[in-house]
């Protein structure tokens, strides 16, 4: 290790002396790249060990050439692609992407003689990763980089030992790349800044979030407040989203929120909680948070529904759903659709709807913030789902919108109109199993003047909006007659059994 460090320091000194005289790629290879390979113990003058200008032939294509190939056991082990020392590797097209799958090599190195980027195929065998698992800058050597580089010493090199370590190194490098992007963006965009806490930080969702937001800070583990605290106080953050599902218990979730608030944080907090949370706990958290919701809207399902809702209620633009929409929210506003949440933008009106259903604590939250909500004609009613059957007069409501309302509409005389949207693909409801969507809608909405049915099944094509509205006069009468006949039958059955 000490010997390797000494050689790297010597090479850095040579670069400072020679770089002004290095005018070409070939000069870079001779003056900078070959000395590093020698420092790793390879004989650059032995073609059985290091092959210069290694040619790879492909049928019906022009041959590819690699600057150096390090051999092991007579087979390619590492590919080395070189550029001029002044080349910015971030802007240079990496030739190894095309060459790597054509060889048996498992390591690819892209270098300008000063910076060396090491790649492997940890994501998909045979396809080189887009992100290097290790980057060495000869001019800025650290103890960590020396330890990693020592794995490539000729007498220590082993693919079996290196590849598992390379996968972990790549994960660590992904962290640094993400944070560097965040810091660069934060220098320009100090508002609309989001900290999103989740454990599966390397999922594909994270990369999509990077496209949607101005910046994202990720903490590896929700309970690691000390690590998060650095970001909370060194960066201006507008919104912190905390999801209960990533905590071991509700107590741990609440304790984390309290800890953040005790630190006098200036950002807003959106707490995502389960619907089983009791009202007392919600009231306690409401003192610490700007808003508490049950669950974020289901993006895939609701995007398929909102196309019709847009035309039915005359919205001027499609309703965006999912986490992406949170960047523009007014935190103290919201509309509850059963267990779903839609939070409108600053200048975006809510769907024109007369009734909002939700659990009791959510309704209390909405009532508390009613002045913040932009309402059409001030015609909203807030009704607890379990008290819905008591309500019979909706004359001042333009429409009724309910998502996944199994059992809530049964037996209700909704004076004007009802729009029923089933968003869950669940064929069960109201304590029974329905044979079809039509039966489910008719059973639940049998007392409404008319209804609209929207399904999200691939097997059910959504017809034109004009065809969705059906008058229920005949069905209501038929339903009442069926109920009377059923009651009469049950009465006779009980009487017969009693006798």
Short mmCIF file of N, CA and C in Angstrom, two decimals, residues 201-214 216 323-324:
data_model
loop_
_atom_site.label_atom_id
_atom_site.label_comp_id
_atom_site.label_asym_id
_atom_site.label_seq_id
_atom_site.Cartn_x
_atom_site.Cartn_y
_atom_site.Cartn_z
N UNK A 201 -33.71 3.56 -1.58
CA UNK A 201 -33.27 4.78 -2.26
C UNK A 201 -32.63 4.50 -3.61
N UNK A 202 -32.31 3.27 -3.92
CA UNK A 202 -31.69 2.99 -5.20
C UNK A 202 -32.66 2.38 -6.19
N UNK A 203 -33.94 2.48 -5.91
CA UNK A 203 -34.94 1.96 -6.84
C UNK A 203 -35.07 2.91 -8.03
N UNK A 204 -35.76 2.43 -9.05
CA UNK A 204 -35.96 3.26 -10.24
C UNK A 204 -36.78 4.50 -9.93
N UNK A 205 -37.56 4.45 -8.86
CA UNK A 205 -38.38 5.60 -8.48
C UNK A 205 -37.50 6.80 -8.19
N UNK A 206 -36.37 6.57 -7.58
CA UNK A 206 -35.49 7.68 -7.22
C UNK A 206 -35.04 8.45 -8.46
N UNK A 207 -34.69 7.73 -9.50
CA UNK A 207 -34.21 8.41 -10.70
C UNK A 207 -35.33 9.19 -11.37
N UNK A 208 -36.56 8.70 -11.29
CA UNK A 208 -37.67 9.48 -11.84
C UNK A 208 -37.92 10.72 -11.00
N UNK A 209 -37.70 10.62 -9.68
CA UNK A 209 -37.86 11.80 -8.83
C UNK A 209 -36.83 12.86 -9.19
N UNK A 210 -35.64 12.43 -9.55
CA UNK A 210 -34.60 13.38 -9.91
C UNK A 210 -35.03 14.22 -11.12
N UNK A 211 -35.86 13.63 -12.00
CA UNK A 211 -36.33 14.37 -13.17
C UNK A 211 -37.45 15.33 -12.80
N UNK A 212 -38.26 14.95 -11.80
CA UNK A 212 -39.45 15.73 -11.48
C UNK A 212 -39.13 16.93 -10.60
N UNK A 213 -38.14 16.80 -9.71
CA UNK A 213 -37.89 17.83 -8.72
C UNK A 213 -36.63 18.62 -9.03
N UNK A 214 -36.56 19.79 -8.41
CA UNK A 214 -35.35 20.60 -8.53
C UNK A 214 -34.20 19.94 -7.77
N UNK A 216 -33.36 16.49 -4.66
CA UNK A 216 -33.83 15.47 -3.73
C UNK A 216 -32.69 15.09 -2.81
N UNK A 323 -46.84 11.61 -6.69
CA UNK A 323 -45.91 12.41 -5.91
C UNK A 323 -45.41 13.63 -6.68
N UNK A 324 -45.37 13.52 -7.99
CA UNK A 324 -44.83 14.60 -8.81
C UNK A 324 -45.55 15.92 -8.55
#
